[in-house]
Amino acid sequence: SIKNLNFKIMKNILFISICVLFISSCKDKVGAQAKAVDDIVYKSFGKDIIANDAIKATSMAAHYESMQIGDSINSKMSAKVISVCQAKGCWMTLNLENGNEVMVKFKDYGFFMPKDIAGKEVIINGKAFVNEVSVDELRHYAEDAGKTDEEIESITEPKKTFSFEADGVLLKQ
């Protein structure tokens, strides 16, 4: 009957309308979240990476504590810069917020960081690992950081360090 057919058509139109409204309302919410992330401006170095899904420095510190010399994991983390190589920006140290720091070098020396970013927030992507740094290498880093001869000479033992080889960095502007 025609009355029954009209009812089915109206029911389908109502169902489709509700689906369209539901989908469009979800799209608006997702767009708003993406915009909130996009409001933070980053300068990119190395490989292009995205800001979301980076873990906080405190979480990364817990990962490092459970690692042994030679262990490594792929990771993305956000942290504050403590210092940068003053010779050419070829390494930086980041604050893990637990009294430790992480030494960051850049994959294949493919890029360098500005020398004046101490205290700024960065997001790094790459490989986190634990290694032992020799006395010579520790002294070299101390020299690059502008330490005094006395401070450099006081380095007499290798040190277990938390390290990171970054293939991409975002610097918060």
CSV table of C-alpha atoms in Angstrom, one decimal, residues 23-105:
chain,number,residue,atom,x,y,z
A,23,ILE,CA,29.0,12.2,11.3
A,24,SER,CA,29.2,16.0,10.8
A,25,SER,CA,29.2,16.6,14.6
A,26,CYS,CA,32.0,14.1,15.1
A,27,LYS,CA,34.0,15.8,12.3
A,28,ASP,CA,33.7,19.2,14.0
A,29,LYS,CA,35.0,17.8,17.3
A,30,VAL,CA,38.0,16.1,15.7
A,31,GLY,CA,38.8,19.3,13.8
A,32,ALA,CA,38.7,21.4,17.0
A,33,GLN,CA,41.2,19.0,18.6
A,34,ALA,CA,43.6,19.2,15.7
A,35,LYS,CA,43.4,23.0,15.6
A,36,ALA,CA,44.3,23.2,19.3
A,37,VAL,CA,47.5,21.2,18.5
A,38,ASP,CA,48.1,23.3,15.4
A,39,ASP,CA,47.9,26.5,17.5
A,40,ILE,CA,51.4,25.6,18.9
A,41,VAL,CA,54.0,26.7,16.4
A,42,TYR,CA,57.1,24.5,16.0
A,43,LYS,CA,60.3,24.9,13.9
A,44,SER,CA,61.3,21.6,12.3
A,45,PHE,CA,64.8,20.2,12.0
A,46,GLY,CA,65.8,16.9,10.3
A,47,LYS,CA,63.0,14.5,9.3
A,48,ASP,CA,59.5,15.9,9.4
A,49,ILE,CA,57.7,14.6,12.5
A,50,ILE,CA,54.4,15.5,14.1
A,51,ALA,CA,54.0,16.8,17.6
A,52,ASN,CA,51.3,14.6,19.0
A,53,ASP,CA,52.0,11.2,20.7
A,54,ALA,CA,55.3,12.4,22.2
A,55,ILE,CA,55.8,11.1,25.8
A,56,LYS,CA,56.8,13.5,28.6
A,57,ALA,CA,60.4,13.6,29.9
A,58,THR,CA,59.3,12.0,33.2
A,59,SER,CA,57.8,8.9,31.4
A,60,MET,CA,61.0,8.6,29.3
A,61,ALA,CA,63.1,8.8,32.5
A,62,ALA,CA,61.3,5.7,33.8
A,63,HIS,CA,62.1,3.9,30.5
A,64,TYR,CA,65.8,4.8,30.8
A,65,GLU,CA,66.0,3.6,34.4
A,66,SER,CA,64.8,0.1,33.3
A,67,MET,CA,67.3,-0.1,30.5
A,68,GLN,CA,70.8,-1.6,30.5
A,69,ILE,CA,73.9,-0.5,28.6
A,70,GLY,CA,73.3,-1.5,25.0
A,71,ASP,CA,69.5,-1.5,25.2
A,72,SER,CA,67.6,0.8,22.8
A,73,ILE,CA,64.0,1.7,21.9
A,74,ASN,CA,62.3,3.8,19.3
A,75,SER,CA,60.7,6.8,20.9
A,76,LYS,CA,59.3,10.3,20.7
A,77,MET,CA,59.6,12.6,23.7
A,78,SER,CA,59.1,16.2,24.8
A,79,ALA,CA,61.5,17.8,27.2
A,80,LYS,CA,63.3,21.1,28.0
A,81,VAL,CA,66.8,21.8,26.6
A,82,ILE,CA,69.5,22.2,29.2
A,83,SER,CA,72.4,23.0,26.9
A,84,VAL,CA,73.5,22.9,23.3
A,85,CYS,CA,77.0,22.4,21.7
A,86,GLN,CA,78.4,25.9,21.5
A,87,ALA,CA,80.8,25.0,18.7
A,88,LYS,CA,78.1,24.2,16.0
A,89,GLY,CA,74.9,22.9,17.6
A,90,CYS,CA,75.8,19.2,16.9
A,91,TRP,CA,74.4,17.9,20.2
A,92,MET,CA,72.1,19.0,23.1
A,93,THR,CA,71.2,17.8,26.5
A,94,LEU,CA,67.6,17.5,27.7
A,95,ASN,CA,66.1,17.5,31.2
A,96,LEU,CA,64.5,14.3,32.2
A,97,GLU,CA,63.0,16.0,35.3
A,98,ASN,CA,64.3,13.4,37.8
A,99,GLY,CA,67.8,14.7,38.3
A,100,ASN,CA,69.1,13.1,35.1
A,101,GLU,CA,69.6,14.3,31.6
A,102,VAL,CA,69.7,12.8,28.1
A,103,MET,CA,72.5,13.5,25.6
A,104,VAL,CA,70.9,14.0,22.1
A,105,LYS,CA,72.9,13.7,18.9
